[in-house]
Every structure is written in C-alpha cells, then in structure tokens.
Amino acid sequence: MRTRQKRARRERGRRERGRRLAADAALLLLATAFALPLVWLLLASLDPGADLRVRAPSTLTGENFRAVLTDEIAFTPMLNSLLLCGGATAVTVVCAALAAYPLSRHRARWARPYLLTVLFTTCLPITAVMVPVYALFVRVELIDTRYGTALFMAASQLPFALWLTKNFMDAVPLVLEEAAWTDGASGARTLTRVVLPLMGPGLTVVTVYTFIQLWGNFFVPFMLILTPERLPASVSVYTFFGNYGSVVYGQLAAFSILYSLPVLLLYVLIARRLGGGFALGGAVKG
C-alpha cells in the first residue's frame, strides 16, 4: 500500500512539474515575442545599415540619432506634441474632476443612465466621427489650429477619464467634506482643498492614462492639422516611410526611442504616487 502511495505521489509530482514547465515555456515564448521588437529598436538605432532583421550591428554608431536630432525632424514635432497633448490632458483632467464631483456626491436617478451614455460614446470608432468633426472645424474655423485639435482630443478622452475619476472620488469619505462644511468651507474650496488632494494617486492615474493615449494619437492631428510645421511627433514619424516601400530603419528606430522618452520620464517621475494609496489614515476619528 505504501509503495502504491509513493508511486502515486511521484506521478502527481511529475505531472505538476510538467505543467509548470509548460506554463514557464509559454510565458517565456510570450515574453520573447514582446521583447524582440524592443531589442530590434535598440540595435537598429545604433546600426548604420539597419533593416528588419534582429542582429547585432557590425559597428556601433550614433549617426542615426545625429540625423534625427534636428529642429525639423525631432525638436519642433516634439514641442508640438508636448503642447498639444499636455494642453489636452490638462483640460481632460480638470473637466473630469469637475464633472465627477456632483456625480459622486449627489444621488440622482439620471446619474447612472448619464454615465452609461457617456461610456457608450467611447465605443464609437474615431473614424466614424471624423468626417462630421472635420466639416464642423472647417465651418467654425478651428481647422489647422493647435487649440482646436487639443479641445477635440480632450473631448475624445473625457468619457473614460470621467469614469475613472468618479470611481476614485467615491473612495473619499463624505464625512471629511462635512467636517470642512462645518468649518465654513464652500463647495469649491472643499473640492480643491480636501477631495482632490486625498485622491492624488487617482488623479495621477487619470493623468498618465490620458497623456499616453493622446501621445500616441495619429489619426486626429493627421486630419485636423494641415500645416507641416504644426504637426506633432506622432504624425511626423510617417515621414520616415519613403516612396516605393523604402524605409530608413535606423533613423526610424532612433526617432522612436526619442519619441518614447517623454512617456517613460513621466512614469518614472510619478511612479511613487502610483504605488501609494489614498492618504486617509487617521483622517476619520471614531
């Protein structure tokens, strides 16, 4: 009997090890699939004769970076992207906070249908609304303007940002606001001095998500901005794809790395806040 039990345990152990090995192999394969494009990006940016193959460059050179680090190719489009996406992100976060406050604090019959309607707008493909938006921008003379494009980009990100902000705002106890009202604070002062500071990590998440989504937006500025000098980096990257299928892969890889740096730096700067929780400890006394 004991021999049978030992055999059964060994058999179960072998099956479990086999399943773990299969799971590890699948995860390794998936990680390799994600890592290969990044490895190619790094190697191609330093390779003067880069192509689509993942290979170590014969000679390391910074020529690709020197070629793209010009006002026309990198600096002006990057500045346009920062102005466009930064402005749109600020408008989105402010509007989301102002709209989420009454939805979070005041119970009404229309609140949930309103939120569901707002969420439904995120399901609409951007290509389906660009034709009427383009016609509207031409009519109101907002075409080929940064502020007009930023307003539309902010409006396109506002529905999901509103949902996120409301969920974070629901976690702030109402008793803290009641205490502030007792001390004579107004609604606006309570929002700016009590609620928003306590939901700092939540606002950080909304800000980062919105900025990342806007930073990689190609179609909207491509349609609404006509002057080449005003195009953001997400659109100017298209210039590396030449005629008849010719692509300058080394410069494209170098520009892609530079294009990714603002988002990476933003995440590094606020990583601590993302890892923190709501600072409510000791705020409510029993």
mmCIF file of C-alpha atoms in Angstrom:
data_model
loop_
_atom_site.group_PDB
_atom_site.id
_atom_site.type_symbol
_atom_site.label_atom_id
_atom_site.label_comp_id
_atom_site.label_asym_id
_atom_site.label_seq_id
_atom_site.Cartn_x
_atom_site.Cartn_y
_atom_site.Cartn_z
ATOM 1 C CA MET A 1 0.000 0.000 0.000
ATOM 2 C CA ARG A 2 2.767 2.436 0.919
ATOM 3 C CA THR A 3 4.569 1.627 -2.328
ATOM 4 C CA ARG A 4 1.434 2.496 -4.309
ATOM 5 C CA GLN A 5 1.039 5.785 -2.443
ATOM 6 C CA LYS A 6 4.661 6.713 -3.092
ATOM 7 C CA ARG A 7 4.232 5.918 -6.783
ATOM 8 C CA ALA A 8 1.048 7.978 -6.915
ATOM 9 C CA ARG A 9 2.780 10.935 -5.225
ATOM 10 C CA ARG A 10 5.727 10.687 -7.595
ATOM 11 C CA GLU A 11 3.342 10.533 -10.556
ATOM 12 C CA ARG A 12 1.467 13.620 -9.329
ATOM 13 C CA GLY A 13 4.769 15.393 -8.777
ATOM 14 C CA ARG A 14 5.881 14.614 -12.319
ATOM 15 C CA ARG A 15 2.572 15.879 -13.716
ATOM 16 C CA GLU A 16 2.803 19.092 -11.692
ATOM 17 C CA ARG A 17 6.392 19.669 -12.820
ATOM 18 C CA GLY A 18 5.334 19.044 -16.394
ATOM 19 C CA ARG A 19 2.517 21.592 -16.107
ATOM 20 C CA ARG A 20 4.869 24.149 -14.524
ATOM 21 C CA LEU A 21 7.425 23.621 -17.268
ATOM 22 C CA ALA A 22 4.732 24.033 -19.937
ATOM 23 C CA ALA A 23 3.473 27.228 -18.283
ATOM 24 C CA ASP A 24 7.028 28.594 -17.948
ATOM 25 C CA ALA A 25 7.745 27.792 -21.600
ATOM 26 C CA ALA A 26 4.553 29.559 -22.707
ATOM 27 C CA LEU A 27 5.399 32.629 -20.608
ATOM 28 C CA LEU A 28 8.963 32.652 -21.944
ATOM 29 C CA LEU A 29 7.665 32.462 -25.505
ATOM 30 C CA LEU A 30 5.242 35.325 -24.840
ATOM 31 C CA ALA A 31 7.975 37.435 -23.219
ATOM 32 C CA THR A 32 10.255 36.792 -26.201
ATOM 33 C CA ALA A 33 7.530 37.923 -28.596
ATOM 34 C CA PHE A 34 7.216 41.206 -26.669
ATOM 35 C CA ALA A 35 10.959 41.674 -26.213
ATOM 36 C CA LEU A 36 12.038 41.123 -29.834
ATOM 37 C CA PRO A 37 10.625 44.433 -31.167
ATOM 38 C CA LEU A 38 12.298 46.316 -28.311
ATOM 39 C CA VAL A 39 15.614 44.553 -28.934
ATOM 40 C CA TRP A 40 15.351 45.376 -32.637
ATOM 41 C CA LEU A 41 14.600 49.003 -31.766
ATOM 42 C CA LEU A 42 17.726 49.357 -29.643
ATOM 43 C CA LEU A 43 20.025 47.545 -32.067
ATOM 44 C CA ALA A 44 18.677 49.240 -35.197
ATOM 45 C CA SER A 45 19.088 52.709 -33.678
ATOM 46 C CA LEU A 46 22.848 52.068 -33.403
ATOM 47 C CA ASP A 47 23.248 50.273 -36.744
ATOM 48 C CA PRO A 48 24.110 52.386 -39.830
ATOM 49 C CA GLY A 49 22.816 49.635 -42.140
ATOM 50 C CA ALA A 50 19.745 48.592 -40.151
ATOM 51 C CA ASP A 51 16.969 46.536 -41.705
ATOM 52 C CA LEU A 52 14.104 44.425 -40.372
ATOM 53 C CA ARG A 53 16.400 41.682 -39.094
ATOM 54 C CA VAL A 54 17.260 41.492 -35.403
ATOM 55 C CA ARG A 55 21.047 41.447 -35.466
ATOM 56 C CA ALA A 56 23.944 42.996 -33.629
ATOM 57 C CA PRO A 57 25.382 45.939 -35.590
ATOM 58 C CA SER A 58 28.829 45.424 -37.078
ATOM 59 C CA THR A 59 29.809 48.901 -35.877
ATOM 60 C CA LEU A 60 28.091 50.957 -33.187
ATOM 61 C CA THR A 61 27.367 54.499 -34.244
ATOM 62 C CA GLY A 62 25.263 57.425 -33.156
ATOM 63 C CA GLU A 63 24.753 58.653 -36.702
ATOM 64 C CA ASN A 64 21.055 57.760 -36.679
ATOM 65 C CA PHE A 65 20.470 59.917 -33.594
ATOM 66 C CA ARG A 66 22.501 62.787 -35.037
ATOM 67 C CA ALA A 67 20.450 62.590 -38.223
ATOM 68 C CA VAL A 68 17.117 62.945 -36.430
ATOM 69 C CA LEU A 69 18.157 65.432 -33.742
ATOM 70 C CA THR A 70 17.271 68.474 -35.816
ATOM 71 C CA ASP A 71 14.622 71.159 -35.455
ATOM 72 C CA GLU A 72 12.653 69.917 -38.433
ATOM 73 C CA ILE A 73 12.674 66.198 -37.614
ATOM 74 C CA ALA A 74 12.663 65.960 -33.807
ATOM 75 C CA PHE A 75 12.610 69.162 -31.771
ATOM 76 C CA THR A 76 9.709 71.010 -33.409
ATOM 77 C CA PRO A 77 7.412 67.936 -33.636
ATOM 78 C CA MET A 78 8.239 67.000 -30.037
ATOM 79 C CA LEU A 79 7.419 70.517 -28.862
ATOM 80 C CA ASN A 80 4.171 70.400 -30.834
ATOM 81 C CA SER A 81 3.319 67.067 -29.192
ATOM 82 C CA LEU A 82 4.038 68.393 -25.711
ATOM 83 C CA LEU A 83 1.898 71.478 -26.256
ATOM 84 C CA LEU A 84 -0.921 69.529 -27.881
ATOM 85 C CA CYS A 85 -1.022 66.533 -25.530
ATOM 86 C CA GLY A 86 -0.156 68.494 -22.401
ATOM 87 C CA GLY A 87 -2.922 71.013 -23.017
ATOM 88 C CA ALA A 88 -5.463 68.327 -23.894
ATOM 89 C CA THR A 89 -4.514 66.312 -20.793
ATOM 90 C CA ALA A 90 -4.920 69.345 -18.515
ATOM 91 C CA VAL A 91 -8.360 70.121 -19.977
ATOM 92 C CA THR A 92 -9.421 66.472 -19.666
ATOM 93 C CA VAL A 93 -8.366 66.098 -16.022
ATOM 94 C CA VAL A 94 -9.929 69.396 -14.934
ATOM 95 C CA CYS A 95 -13.226 68.693 -16.704
ATOM 96 C CA ALA A 96 -13.302 65.107 -15.422
ATOM 97 C CA ALA A 97 -12.808 66.254 -11.817
ATOM 98 C CA LEU A 98 -15.500 68.935 -12.076
ATOM 99 C CA ALA A 99 -17.969 66.539 -13.707
ATOM 100 C CA ALA A 100 -17.212 63.609 -11.392
ATOM 101 C CA TYR A 101 -17.809 65.601 -8.196
ATOM 102 C CA PRO A 102 -21.599 66.035 -8.485
ATOM 103 C CA LEU A 103 -21.954 62.527 -9.922
ATOM 104 C CA SER A 104 -20.091 61.091 -6.940
ATOM 105 C CA ARG A 105 -21.649 63.163 -4.177
ATOM 106 C CA HIS A 106 -25.257 63.692 -5.284
ATOM 107 C CA ARG A 107 -27.525 60.708 -5.800
ATOM 108 C CA ALA A 108 -29.952 61.177 -8.689
ATOM 109 C CA ARG A 109 -31.996 58.960 -10.980
ATOM 110 C CA TRP A 110 -30.290 60.233 -14.080
ATOM 111 C CA ALA A 111 -26.719 59.710 -12.813
ATOM 112 C CA ARG A 112 -26.280 56.066 -13.843
ATOM 113 C CA PRO A 113 -28.024 56.433 -17.266
ATOM 114 C CA TYR A 114 -25.878 59.501 -17.874
ATOM 115 C CA LEU A 115 -22.684 57.614 -17.037
ATOM 116 C CA LEU A 116 -23.705 54.695 -19.244
ATOM 117 C CA THR A 117 -24.418 57.093 -22.097
ATOM 118 C CA VAL A 118 -21.028 58.720 -21.606
ATOM 119 C CA LEU A 119 -19.360 55.313 -21.577
ATOM 120 C CA PHE A 120 -21.182 54.351 -24.779
ATOM 121 C CA THR A 121 -19.525 57.245 -26.582
ATOM 122 C CA THR A 122 -16.145 55.570 -26.051
ATOM 123 C CA CYS A 123 -17.347 52.647 -28.193
ATOM 124 C CA LEU A 124 -17.717 54.846 -31.258
ATOM 125 C CA PRO A 125 -14.749 54.459 -33.631
ATOM 126 C CA ILE A 126 -12.888 57.691 -34.157
ATOM 127 C CA THR A 127 -13.006 57.214 -37.924
ATOM 128 C CA ALA A 128 -16.810 57.315 -37.804
ATOM 129 C CA VAL A 129 -16.942 60.792 -36.272
ATOM 130 C CA MET A 130 -14.012 62.449 -38.040
ATOM 131 C CA VAL A 131 -15.957 63.396 -41.174
ATOM 132 C CA PRO A 132 -18.594 65.491 -39.339
ATOM 133 C CA VAL A 133 -15.912 66.812 -36.968
ATOM 134 C CA TYR A 134 -13.771 67.893 -39.909
ATOM 135 C CA ALA A 135 -16.751 69.651 -41.514
ATOM 136 C CA LEU A 136 -17.580 71.355 -38.197
ATOM 137 C CA PHE A 137 -13.986 72.506 -37.710
ATOM 138 C CA VAL A 138 -13.954 73.995 -41.200
ATOM 139 C CA ARG A 139 -17.235 75.797 -40.513
ATOM 140 C CA VAL A 140 -16.142 77.302 -37.175
ATOM 141 C CA GLU A 141 -12.599 77.998 -38.424
ATOM 142 C CA LEU A 142 -10.845 75.682 -35.988
ATOM 143 C CA ILE A 143 -9.157 73.607 -38.676
ATOM 144 C CA ASP A 144 -5.349 73.679 -38.605
ATOM 145 C CA THR A 145 -5.231 75.102 -35.062
ATOM 146 C CA ARG A 146 -3.498 73.539 -32.086
ATOM 147 C CA TYR A 147 -6.073 74.649 -29.525
ATOM 148 C CA GLY A 148 -8.979 73.348 -31.608
ATOM 149 C CA THR A 149 -7.276 69.977 -32.079
ATOM 150 C CA ALA A 150 -6.408 69.849 -28.371
ATOM 151 C CA LEU A 151 -10.044 70.508 -27.428
ATOM 152 C CA PHE A 152 -11.289 67.675 -29.625
ATOM 153 C CA MET A 153 -8.616 65.295 -28.327
ATOM 154 C CA ALA A 154 -9.592 66.209 -24.765
ATOM 155 C CA ALA A 155 -13.263 65.565 -25.568
ATOM 156 C CA SER A 156 -12.415 62.155 -27.012
ATOM 157 C CA GLN A 157 -10.634 61.109 -23.782
ATOM 158 C CA LEU A 158 -13.079 62.721 -21.356
ATOM 159 C CA PRO A 159 -15.663 59.875 -21.084
ATOM 160 C CA PHE A 160 -13.249 57.247 -19.787
ATOM 161 C CA ALA A 161 -11.410 59.809 -17.658
ATOM 162 C CA LEU A 162 -14.745 60.762 -16.089
ATOM 163 C CA TRP A 163 -15.451 57.151 -15.144
ATOM 164 C CA LEU A 164 -12.005 56.692 -13.636
ATOM 165 C CA THR A 165 -12.174 59.959 -11.694
ATOM 166 C CA LYS A 166 -15.620 59.200 -10.296
ATOM 167 C CA ASN A 167 -14.525 55.770 -9.064
ATOM 168 C CA PHE A 168 -11.521 57.280 -7.295
ATOM 169 C CA MET A 169 -13.643 60.093 -5.855
ATOM 170 C CA ASP A 170 -16.159 57.601 -4.437
ATOM 171 C CA ALA A 171 -13.362 56.274 -2.186
ATOM 172 C CA VAL A 172 -13.010 59.622 -0.383
ATOM 173 C CA PRO A 173 -15.231 59.576 2.764
ATOM 174 C CA LEU A 174 -18.034 62.092 2.751
ATOM 175 C CA VAL A 175 -17.503 62.868 6.439
ATOM 176 C CA LEU A 176 -14.324 64.749 5.575
ATOM 177 C CA GLU A 177 -16.295 67.147 3.400
ATOM 178 C CA GLU A 178 -18.968 67.508 6.074
ATOM 179 C CA ALA A 179 -16.257 68.488 8.549
ATOM 180 C CA ALA A 180 -14.972 71.096 6.096
ATOM 181 C CA TRP A 181 -18.502 72.437 5.564
ATOM 182 C CA THR A 182 -18.916 72.711 9.326
ATOM 183 C CA ASP A 183 -15.812 74.912 9.391
ATOM 184 C CA GLY A 184 -17.399 77.167 6.777
ATOM 185 C CA ALA A 185 -15.661 75.915 3.612
ATOM 186 C CA SER A 186 -17.509 76.323 0.337
ATOM 187 C CA GLY A 187 -18.129 73.516 -2.135
ATOM 188 C CA ALA A 188 -15.338 74.664 -4.443
ATOM 189 C CA ARG A 189 -12.896 75.015 -1.550
ATOM 190 C CA THR A 190 -13.832 71.570 -0.245
ATOM 191 C CA LEU A 191 -13.207 70.053 -3.648
ATOM 192 C CA THR A 192 -9.817 71.697 -4.148
ATOM 193 C CA ARG A 193 -8.510 71.509 -0.558
ATOM 194 C CA VAL A 194 -9.980 68.212 0.691
ATOM 195 C CA VAL A 195 -11.188 65.853 -2.028
ATOM 196 C CA LEU A 196 -8.617 66.339 -4.784
ATOM 197 C CA PRO A 197 -5.527 66.162 -2.505
ATOM 198 C CA LEU A 198 -6.805 62.911 -0.990
ATOM 199 C CA MET A 199 -7.351 61.339 -4.404
ATOM 200 C CA GLY A 200 -3.914 62.382 -5.669
ATOM 201 C CA PRO A 201 -2.916 58.836 -6.760
ATOM 202 C CA GLY A 202 -6.191 58.522 -8.637
ATOM 203 C CA LEU A 203 -5.681 61.806 -10.457
ATOM 204 C CA THR A 204 -2.170 60.656 -11.277
ATOM 205 C CA VAL A 205 -3.522 57.506 -12.878
ATOM 206 C CA VAL A 206 -6.045 59.501 -14.906
ATOM 207 C CA THR A 207 -3.367 61.980 -15.995
ATOM 208 C CA VAL A 208 -0.894 59.314 -17.076
ATOM 209 C CA TYR A 209 -3.518 57.249 -18.894
ATOM 210 C CA THR A 210 -4.878 60.292 -20.721
ATOM 211 C CA PHE A 211 -1.440 61.590 -21.689
ATOM 212 C CA ILE A 212 -0.302 58.202 -23.010
ATOM 213 C CA GLN A 213 -3.450 57.809 -25.087
ATOM 214 C CA LEU A 214 -3.081 61.293 -26.538
ATOM 215 C CA TRP A 215 0.673 60.979 -27.098
ATOM 216 C CA GLY A 216 0.188 58.050 -29.462
ATOM 217 C CA ASN A 217 -2.794 59.527 -31.288
ATOM 218 C CA PHE A 218 -2.014 59.685 -35.009
ATOM 219 C CA PHE A 219 -5.347 59.989 -36.780
ATOM 220 C CA VAL A 220 -6.845 63.086 -35.125
ATOM 221 C CA PRO A 221 -3.906 65.509 -35.629
ATOM 222 C CA PHE A 222 -3.302 63.998 -39.066
ATOM 223 C CA MET A 223 -6.835 65.012 -40.071
ATOM 224 C CA LEU A 224 -7.190 68.346 -38.272
ATOM 225 C CA ILE A 225 -3.709 69.883 -38.633
ATOM 226 C CA LEU A 226 -2.676 70.789 -42.165
ATOM 227 C CA THR A 227 0.489 72.846 -41.732
ATOM 228 C CA PRO A 228 3.608 70.611 -41.577
ATOM 229 C CA GLU A 229 5.303 72.888 -39.022
ATOM 230 C CA ARG A 230 2.441 72.290 -36.565
ATOM 231 C CA LEU A 231 2.322 68.502 -36.811
ATOM 232 C CA PRO A 232 3.139 66.511 -33.648
ATOM 233 C CA ALA A 233 5.717 63.752 -33.486
ATOM 234 C CA SER A 234 3.051 61.037 -33.773
ATOM 235 C CA VAL A 235 2.363 62.256 -37.312
ATOM 236 C CA SER A 236 5.861 63.337 -38.347
ATOM 237 C CA VAL A 237 7.109 59.764 -37.812
ATOM 238 C CA TYR A 238 5.284 58.997 -41.051
ATOM 239 C CA THR A 239 7.968 60.937 -42.945
ATOM 240 C CA PHE A 240 10.471 58.101 -42.365
ATOM 241 C CA PHE A 241 8.439 55.907 -44.694
ATOM 242 C CA GLY A 242 9.564 56.953 -48.162
ATOM 243 C CA ASN A 243 8.210 56.197 -51.600
ATOM 244 C CA TYR A 244 8.074 52.724 -53.159
ATOM 245 C CA GLY A 245 8.340 50.982 -49.788
ATOM 246 C CA SER A 246 11.737 52.438 -48.845
ATOM 247 C CA VAL A 247 12.155 52.981 -45.103
ATOM 248 C CA VAL A 248 15.100 54.480 -43.232
ATOM 249 C CA TYR A 249 15.016 51.877 -40.457
ATOM 250 C CA GLY A 250 17.944 53.176 -38.418
ATOM 251 C CA GLN A 251 16.619 56.723 -38.205
ATOM 252 C CA LEU A 252 13.097 55.414 -37.612
ATOM 253 C CA ALA A 253 14.338 53.370 -34.639
ATOM 254 C CA ALA A 254 16.297 56.325 -33.239
ATOM 255 C CA PHE A 255 13.301 58.636 -33.575
ATOM 256 C CA SER A 256 11.021 56.023 -31.949
ATOM 257 C CA ILE A 257 13.308 55.871 -28.906
ATOM 258 C CA LEU A 258 13.314 59.658 -28.603
ATOM 259 C CA TYR A 259 9.539 59.685 -29.092
ATOM 260 C CA SER A 260 9.094 57.229 -26.192
ATOM 261 C CA LEU A 261 11.260 59.152 -23.721
ATOM 262 C CA PRO A 262 8.659 61.728 -22.520
ATOM 263 C CA VAL A 263 6.196 58.994 -21.552
ATOM 264 C CA LEU A 264 8.907 56.970 -19.801
ATOM 265 C CA LEU A 265 10.149 60.021 -17.923
ATOM 266 C CA LEU A 266 6.601 60.898 -16.891
ATOM 267 C CA TYR A 267 6.078 57.413 -15.488
ATOM 268 C CA VAL A 268 9.411 57.450 -13.630
ATOM 269 C CA LEU A 269 8.633 60.818 -12.048
ATOM 270 C CA ILE A 270 5.242 59.742 -10.697
ATOM 271 C CA ALA A 271 5.930 56.058 -10.030
ATOM 272 C CA ARG A 272 5.919 56.685 -6.272
ATOM 273 C CA ARG A 273 2.487 58.233 -6.356
ATOM 274 C CA LEU A 274 1.156 55.362 -8.446
ATOM 275 C CA GLY A 275 2.365 52.920 -5.823
ATOM 276 C CA GLY A 276 0.789 54.824 -2.959
ATOM 277 C CA GLY A 277 -2.708 54.602 -1.600
ATOM 278 C CA PHE A 278 -5.177 57.230 -0.566
ATOM 279 C CA ALA A 279 -3.812 59.195 2.384
ATOM 280 C CA LEU A 280 -6.846 58.655 4.597
ATOM 281 C CA GLY A 281 -5.119 57.095 7.568
ATOM 282 C CA GLY A 282 -6.101 58.901 10.754
ATOM 283 C CA ALA A 283 -8.312 61.334 8.876
ATOM 284 C CA VAL A 284 -11.546 59.940 10.266
ATOM 285 C CA LYS A 285 -11.844 59.729 14.021
ATOM 286 C CA GLY A 286 -14.326 57.429 15.668
#
